[in-house]
């Protein structure tokens, strides 16, 4: 996932140019990914009406399936308490009976994909609403979101979009549950939307010590794969430079049934054609990214 803070730039920032210079040897990795795609079973042909929104909804649905504690609580807590509880319960989470004020926890692994997608497909819209209102104080933002939830047109639009995406969801979910769920779960406890540099960059998942990037789109062009490699490279370096122990990277190309897994040391060394200290280089890269960010205005409380 790319943070809202860095979307919309027409030219690559200096940090991306530096990354391309330091890790310029990408042909082997692009060839490896293309080979995996060509050897995989037939690609999923189903497409949702809004591919970008569908990809975000699928990412959040997988997070709800993989995380032992509820992901995206910063979004869910913007809802009325009853609504938040309903969504968490739908996704299979519950409060402990002995400590009702304790943290929500997963209570079962037998929640249907359809139920998870009902919650996951709402979260991209809620995410946009929260970011649109980020300049408001928390009370004003919550009131505005609750007003939208009382708008029948908004609810109808959400329901229509979710229904239209169901056929594509069914195809991707069938592939995911054929073995990819077990593989991802096997990496270790999952953190969804790993915030790096205060949200300037956001990795899809950190599973144990593995950075996981999830994609539902088509990769018909080597330039698309190059952009994916740079994205995963940036996340791995920033996570390492921020103190997260990263040992592996994974690119899950769901449309092609491909889970491409690489040890981090090998991944970095082959891209740079020399051994790389991920922590040191990650800190250097982080300083370049931070220098590009505009000054943030304080939020009124």
Coordinates of N, CA and C in Angstrom, one line a residue, residues 25 29 48 70 73-74 92 128 142:
X25 N 20.2 -3.6 -10.3 CA 20.3 -4.9 -11.0 C 19.1 -5.7 -10.7
X29 N 15.5 -10.5 -11.1 CA 14.3 -10.6 -10.3 C 13.0 -10.5 -11.2
X48 N -13.2 -7.0 -11.0 CA -14.2 -6.2 -10.3 C -14.4 -4.9 -11.0
X70 N -7.7 -7.6 16.1 CA -8.4 -6.9 14.9 C -7.4 -5.9 14.3
X73 N -7.9 -0.9 13.6 CA -8.7 -0.4 14.7 C -8.8 1.2 14.6
X74 N -7.8 1.8 14.0 CA -7.9 3.3 13.9 C -9.0 3.7 13.0
X92 N -15.4 -12.3 13.3 CA -14.9 -13.4 14.1 C -14.1 -13.0 15.4
X128 N -10.8 6.2 3.3 CA -10.9 7.4 2.5 C -11.6 8.5 3.3
X142 N -15.5 12.0 13.6 CA -16.4 10.9 14.0 C -17.9 11.3 13.7

